[in-house]
XYZ file of C-alpha atoms in Angstrom:
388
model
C 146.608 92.764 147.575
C 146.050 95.898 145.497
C 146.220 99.243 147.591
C 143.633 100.991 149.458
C 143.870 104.611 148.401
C 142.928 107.157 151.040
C 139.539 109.318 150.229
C 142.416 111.938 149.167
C 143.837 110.391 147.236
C 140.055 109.124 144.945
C 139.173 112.965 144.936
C 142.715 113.293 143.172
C 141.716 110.882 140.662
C 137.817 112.196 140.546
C 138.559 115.738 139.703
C 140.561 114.552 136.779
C 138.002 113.853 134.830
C 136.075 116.447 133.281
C 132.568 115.488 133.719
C 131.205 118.475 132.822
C 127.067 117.371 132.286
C 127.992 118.270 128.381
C 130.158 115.744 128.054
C 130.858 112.174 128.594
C 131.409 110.680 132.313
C 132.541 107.204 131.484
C 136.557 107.872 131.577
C 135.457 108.525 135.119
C 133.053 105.721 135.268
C 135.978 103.329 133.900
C 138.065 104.250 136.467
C 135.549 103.672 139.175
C 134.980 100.385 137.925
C 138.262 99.114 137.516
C 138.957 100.401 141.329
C 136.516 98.301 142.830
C 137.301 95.225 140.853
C 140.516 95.609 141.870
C 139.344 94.777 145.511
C 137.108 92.274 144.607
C 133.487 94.913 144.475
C 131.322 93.620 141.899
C 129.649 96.868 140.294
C 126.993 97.390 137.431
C 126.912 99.677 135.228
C 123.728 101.734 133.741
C 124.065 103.205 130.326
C 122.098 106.372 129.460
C 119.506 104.710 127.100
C 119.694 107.842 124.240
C 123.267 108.706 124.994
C 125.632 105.730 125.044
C 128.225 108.593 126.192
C 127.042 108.905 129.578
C 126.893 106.154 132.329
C 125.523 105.715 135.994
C 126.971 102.582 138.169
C 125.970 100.967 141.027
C 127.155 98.931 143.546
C 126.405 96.350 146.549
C 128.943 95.032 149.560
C 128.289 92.976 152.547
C 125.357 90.100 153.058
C 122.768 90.024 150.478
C 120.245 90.632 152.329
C 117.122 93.828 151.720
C 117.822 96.729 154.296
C 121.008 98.397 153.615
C 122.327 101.564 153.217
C 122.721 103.229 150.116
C 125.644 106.430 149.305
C 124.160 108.136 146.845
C 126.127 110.848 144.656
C 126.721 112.222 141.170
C 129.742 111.846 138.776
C 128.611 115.476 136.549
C 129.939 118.791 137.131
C 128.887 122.497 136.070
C 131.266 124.118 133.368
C 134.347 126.073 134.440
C 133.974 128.164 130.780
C 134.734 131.841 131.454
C 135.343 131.688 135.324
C 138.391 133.138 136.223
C 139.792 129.964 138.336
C 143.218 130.702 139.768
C 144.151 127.128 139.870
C 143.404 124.016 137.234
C 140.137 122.990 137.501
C 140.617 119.992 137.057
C 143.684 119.264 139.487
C 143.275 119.339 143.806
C 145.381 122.152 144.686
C 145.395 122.520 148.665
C 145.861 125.821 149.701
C 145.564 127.529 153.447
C 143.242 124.287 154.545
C 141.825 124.368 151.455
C 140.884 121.571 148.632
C 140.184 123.498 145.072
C 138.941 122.316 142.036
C 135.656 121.878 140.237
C 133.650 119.476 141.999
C 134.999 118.798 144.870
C 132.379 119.971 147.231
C 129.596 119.306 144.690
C 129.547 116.335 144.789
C 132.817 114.457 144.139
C 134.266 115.258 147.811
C 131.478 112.916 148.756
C 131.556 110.993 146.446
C 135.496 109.890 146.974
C 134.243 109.177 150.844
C 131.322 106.776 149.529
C 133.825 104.534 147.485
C 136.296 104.399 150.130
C 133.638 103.592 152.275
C 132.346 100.980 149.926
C 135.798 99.615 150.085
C 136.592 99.303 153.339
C 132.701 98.006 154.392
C 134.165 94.922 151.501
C 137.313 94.748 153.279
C 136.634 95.088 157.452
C 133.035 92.925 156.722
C 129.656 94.539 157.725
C 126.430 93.165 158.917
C 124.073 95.311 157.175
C 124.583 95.802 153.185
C 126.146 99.159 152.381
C 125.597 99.980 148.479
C 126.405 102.799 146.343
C 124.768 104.682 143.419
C 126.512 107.148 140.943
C 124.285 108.959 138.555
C 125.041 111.329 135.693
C 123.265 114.544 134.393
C 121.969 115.816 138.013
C 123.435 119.214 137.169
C 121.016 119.256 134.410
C 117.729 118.557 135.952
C 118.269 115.315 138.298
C 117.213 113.648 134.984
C 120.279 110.648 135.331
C 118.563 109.475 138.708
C 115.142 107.769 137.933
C 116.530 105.414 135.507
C 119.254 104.336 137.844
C 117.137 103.615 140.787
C 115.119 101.375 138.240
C 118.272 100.230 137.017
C 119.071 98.833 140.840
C 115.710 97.355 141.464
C 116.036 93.414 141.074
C 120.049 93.898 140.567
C 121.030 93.987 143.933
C 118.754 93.316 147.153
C 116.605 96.688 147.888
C 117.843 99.198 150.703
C 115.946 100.936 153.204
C 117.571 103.936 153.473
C 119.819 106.082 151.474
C 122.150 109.230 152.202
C 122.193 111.707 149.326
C 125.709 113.237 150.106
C 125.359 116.773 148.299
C 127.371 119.810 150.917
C 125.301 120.360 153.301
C 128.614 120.789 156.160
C 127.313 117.281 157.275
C 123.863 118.452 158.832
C 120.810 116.906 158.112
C 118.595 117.956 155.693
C 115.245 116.835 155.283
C 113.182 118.569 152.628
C 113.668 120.537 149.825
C 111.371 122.686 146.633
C 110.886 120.547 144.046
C 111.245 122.101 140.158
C 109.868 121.880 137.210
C 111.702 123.694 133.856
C 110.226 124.653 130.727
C 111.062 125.424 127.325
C 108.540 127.675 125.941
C 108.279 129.014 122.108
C 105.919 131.920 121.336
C 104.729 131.053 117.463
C 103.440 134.913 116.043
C 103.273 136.424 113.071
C 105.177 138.842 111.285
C 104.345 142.092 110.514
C 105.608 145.978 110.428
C 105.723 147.675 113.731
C 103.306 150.699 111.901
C 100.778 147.874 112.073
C 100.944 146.636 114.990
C 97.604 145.191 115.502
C 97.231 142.695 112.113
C 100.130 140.718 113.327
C 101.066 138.993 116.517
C 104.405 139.992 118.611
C 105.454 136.999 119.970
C 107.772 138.844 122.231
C 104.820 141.314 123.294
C 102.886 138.153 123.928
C 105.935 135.963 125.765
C 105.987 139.158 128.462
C 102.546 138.633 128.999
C 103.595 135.061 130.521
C 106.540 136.920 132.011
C 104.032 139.255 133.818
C 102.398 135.666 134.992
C 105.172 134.955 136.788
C 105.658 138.201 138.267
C 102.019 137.778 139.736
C 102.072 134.356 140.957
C 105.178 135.468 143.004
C 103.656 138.707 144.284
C 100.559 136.799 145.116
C 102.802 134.111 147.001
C 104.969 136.497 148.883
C 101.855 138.116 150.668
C 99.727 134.805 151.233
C 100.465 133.249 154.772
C 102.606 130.459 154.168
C 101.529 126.584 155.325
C 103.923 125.521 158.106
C 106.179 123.245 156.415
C 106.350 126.041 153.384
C 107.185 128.409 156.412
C 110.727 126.936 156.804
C 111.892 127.550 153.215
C 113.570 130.934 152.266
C 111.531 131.761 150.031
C 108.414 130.449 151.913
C 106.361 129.578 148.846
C 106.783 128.081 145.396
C 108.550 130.728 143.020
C 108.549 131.164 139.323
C 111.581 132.580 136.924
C 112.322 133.195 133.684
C 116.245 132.908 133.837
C 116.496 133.098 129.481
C 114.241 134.732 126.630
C 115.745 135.040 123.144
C 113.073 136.625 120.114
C 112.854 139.310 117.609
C 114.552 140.075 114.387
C 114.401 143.674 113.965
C 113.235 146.604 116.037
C 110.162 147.376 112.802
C 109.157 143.929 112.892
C 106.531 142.307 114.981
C 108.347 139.157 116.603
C 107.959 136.204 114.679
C 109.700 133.961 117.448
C 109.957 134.452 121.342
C 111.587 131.535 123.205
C 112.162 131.488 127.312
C 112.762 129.527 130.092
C 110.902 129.138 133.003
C 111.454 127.403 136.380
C 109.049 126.480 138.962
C 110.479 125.603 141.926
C 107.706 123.997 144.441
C 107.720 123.816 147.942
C 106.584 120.325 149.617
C 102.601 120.381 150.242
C 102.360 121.713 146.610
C 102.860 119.647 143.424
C 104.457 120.076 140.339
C 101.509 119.134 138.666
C 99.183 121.896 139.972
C 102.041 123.838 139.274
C 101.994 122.638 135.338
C 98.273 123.122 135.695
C 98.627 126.719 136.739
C 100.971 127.463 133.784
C 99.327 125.824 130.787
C 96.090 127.621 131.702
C 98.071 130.873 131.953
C 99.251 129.772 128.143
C 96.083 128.456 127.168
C 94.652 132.635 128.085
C 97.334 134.393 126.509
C 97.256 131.866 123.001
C 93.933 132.511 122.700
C 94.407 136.580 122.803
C 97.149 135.578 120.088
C 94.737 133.552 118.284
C 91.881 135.934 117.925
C 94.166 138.038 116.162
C 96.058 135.238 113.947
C 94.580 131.948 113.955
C 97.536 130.584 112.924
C 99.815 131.567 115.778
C 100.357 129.104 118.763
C 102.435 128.630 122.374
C 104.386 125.487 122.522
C 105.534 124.272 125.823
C 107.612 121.721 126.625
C 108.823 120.598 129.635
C 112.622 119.508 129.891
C 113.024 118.855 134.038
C 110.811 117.156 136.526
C 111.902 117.438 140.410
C 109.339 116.455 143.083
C 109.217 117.876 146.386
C 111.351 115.997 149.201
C 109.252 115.921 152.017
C 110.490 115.262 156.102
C 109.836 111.938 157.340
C 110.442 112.464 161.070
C 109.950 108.877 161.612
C 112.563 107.729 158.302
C 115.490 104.969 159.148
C 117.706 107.650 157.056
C 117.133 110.707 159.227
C 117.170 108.783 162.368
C 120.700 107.754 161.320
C 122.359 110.250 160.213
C 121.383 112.021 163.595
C 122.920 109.327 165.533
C 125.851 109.542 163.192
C 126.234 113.263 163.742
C 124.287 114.382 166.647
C 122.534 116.800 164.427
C 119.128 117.323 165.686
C 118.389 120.819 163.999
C 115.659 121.203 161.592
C 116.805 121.748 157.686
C 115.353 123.049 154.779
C 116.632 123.827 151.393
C 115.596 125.610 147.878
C 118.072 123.845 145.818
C 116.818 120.803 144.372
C 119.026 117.256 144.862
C 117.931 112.869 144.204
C 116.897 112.427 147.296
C 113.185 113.225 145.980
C 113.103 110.685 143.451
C 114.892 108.087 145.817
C 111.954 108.794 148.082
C 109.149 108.431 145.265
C 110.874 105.132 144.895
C 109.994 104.185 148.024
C 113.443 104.554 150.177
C 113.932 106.556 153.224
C 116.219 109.374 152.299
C 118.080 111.823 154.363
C 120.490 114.908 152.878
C 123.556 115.036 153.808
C 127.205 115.335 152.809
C 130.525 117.427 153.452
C 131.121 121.427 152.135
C 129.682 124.319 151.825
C 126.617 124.475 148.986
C 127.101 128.548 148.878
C 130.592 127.803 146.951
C 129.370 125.194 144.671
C 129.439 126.186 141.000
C 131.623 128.864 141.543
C 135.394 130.134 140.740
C 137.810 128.539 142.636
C 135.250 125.706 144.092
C 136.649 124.337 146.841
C 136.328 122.206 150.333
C 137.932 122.795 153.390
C 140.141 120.121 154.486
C 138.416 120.113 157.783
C 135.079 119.701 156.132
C 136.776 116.492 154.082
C 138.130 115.229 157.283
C 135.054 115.449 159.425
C 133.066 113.561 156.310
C 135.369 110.624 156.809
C 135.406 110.431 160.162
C 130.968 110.397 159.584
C 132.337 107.420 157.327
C 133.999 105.787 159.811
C 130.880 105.835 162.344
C 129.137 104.059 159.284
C 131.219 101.833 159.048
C 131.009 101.188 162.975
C 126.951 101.114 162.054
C 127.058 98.670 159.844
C 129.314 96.333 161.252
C 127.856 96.173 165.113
């Protein structure tokens, strides 16, 4: 019989791999693969349809049956370029009750508990199906998740409930903003700065959209906020321009102004008002543009699409994980994760995983050893779960 690692011993392997959300996962995907064939886990693999680089697997144990339980986590990681890490990134280092390295409390800390658990569920025999999902390119949008969930549907028997393991230090969370990003090019039309008015600055015009978002936000901050926007910090949906790149010479009107903008939505709002809002705010400011140069012209494109996760007080998932952890407090997060498009597929979903989010993406990522403990012995009641 092939060895059981420990859940220490997977995040060992996991952090290996450099799955930065650049770069290719499937060294990592490979290995994950080959581990649970080893113990007898049939597992399918979903290839990223325009990027044969990138890979999301999936993942089914006990009777196949509709109903189970799914761990849901992803494989990609921020970039460690220009952080000043005192250990390898890419190599556990335990120090003072500490686990560094990149990833390992978002998400692959998790992640090495969900294919133990997967594992063991194969090994000890369960009652209920327990499944598991890996995606790729979460760190860039949460764009790797939709097409795995269709991926799943007809492959192995649907689930009821699934457990989106990002850090939450193992409480409950059950809603978070949804987002929406945007790439958006200001077309002008060059001329010099002495004449100002026969051209179009499409960096003068860009801060006009700037000045949008600067608005909406005021407007929000002072408008009472619905009750389920009232648990957010921010309470209400807020808008940011995080890049903006334009100009070629201080004497020239701005031929080119590009930016990025972010919407991030509280539940009980949609991203499509949201888009709505924003492409008549466009559709205002290209028509000032136009009246001076016809030819000029906003293009907007959207590269990001998170919806809302909204509470389900009456949800299988939450209801679980409460039992498993005796949790009972009321959570809400800004930060966007799957569980949204889990739920728009129809699954109850529920938030929660080992770590701290607040050191996530930073120098010297780590989780504590406590935190990694305490998410296997959340495992372990699972397990219990699943096999009474």
């Amino acid at each position: 019989m092939h060895n059981r690692l420990t859940p220490r011993d997977i995040l060992d392997h996991l952090v290996k791999f450099p799955t930065v959300s650049r770069d290719t996962n499937l060294p990592l995907i490979d290995w994950v693969e080959g581990y649970l064939s080893e113990h007898g886990v049939a597992s399918h693999r979903h290839v990223k349809s325009d990027d044969p680089m990138k890979a999301g697997l999936f993942a089914h144990v006990g009777p196949e049956v509709e109903g189970g339980v799914v761990l849901s986590g992803h494989t990609d990681v921020v970039p460690t370029d220009g952080q000043p890490w005192t250990t390898d990134p890419f190599t556990v280092t335990e120090r003072a009750g500490k686990l560094y390295g990149r990833g390992t409390t978002d998400m692959k800390g998790f992640d090495a508990l969900a294919i133990w658990t997967l594992v063991e569920a194969h090994h000890r025999g369960v009652t209920r199906p327990l499944q598991i999902a890996l995606s790729y390119d979460e760190e860039i949008g949460c764009t790797g998740a939709p097409p795995l969930i269709d991926a799943m549907q007809g492959v192995v028997p649907k689930a009821d409930t699934v457990i989106v393991g990002e850090p939450t230090m193992l409480k409950a969370v059950t809603g978070h903003k949804g987002s929406v990003t945007y790439n958006i090019h200001v077309h002008g039309y060059e001329v010099h700065s002495s004449v100002l008015h026969t051209g179009v600055s499409a960096i003068m015009y860009g801060a006009k959209l700037i000045e949008w978002a600067n608005r909406m936000n005021a407007e929000s901050a002072v408008a009472t906020p619905a009750p389920v926007a009232a648990m957010f910090d921010p309470p209400y949906t807020n808008v940011h321009v995080g890049e903006i790149h334009g100009g070629t010479a201080h004497n020239i009107t701005a031929k080119d102004c590009e930016l990025v903008m972010g919407i991030r939505v509280v539940p009980g709002e949609t991203v499509e008002a949201w888009d709505a809002k924003l492409r008549a705010a466009v559709a205002e400011v290209e028509a000032q543009m136009q009246a001076v140069r016809p030819e000029t012209w906003i293009e907007v494109t959207p590269n990001s699409d998170l919806p809302p996760f909204k509470s389900d007080d009456a949800g299988s998932a939450e209801t679980l994980v409460r039992q498993l952890t005796g949790d009972n407090g009321k959570q809400y997060v800004s930060y966007g994760t799957e569980a949204s498009h889990f739920q728009n597929a129809g699954y109850s979903v529920v938030v929660c995983g080992p770590g701290d989010i607040a050191v996530a993406h930073q120098p010297d990522e780590y989780i504590t050893v406590d935190q990694f403990t305490k998410g296997q012995a959340f495992m372990e009641r699972l397990l219990e779960h699943l096999a009474s």
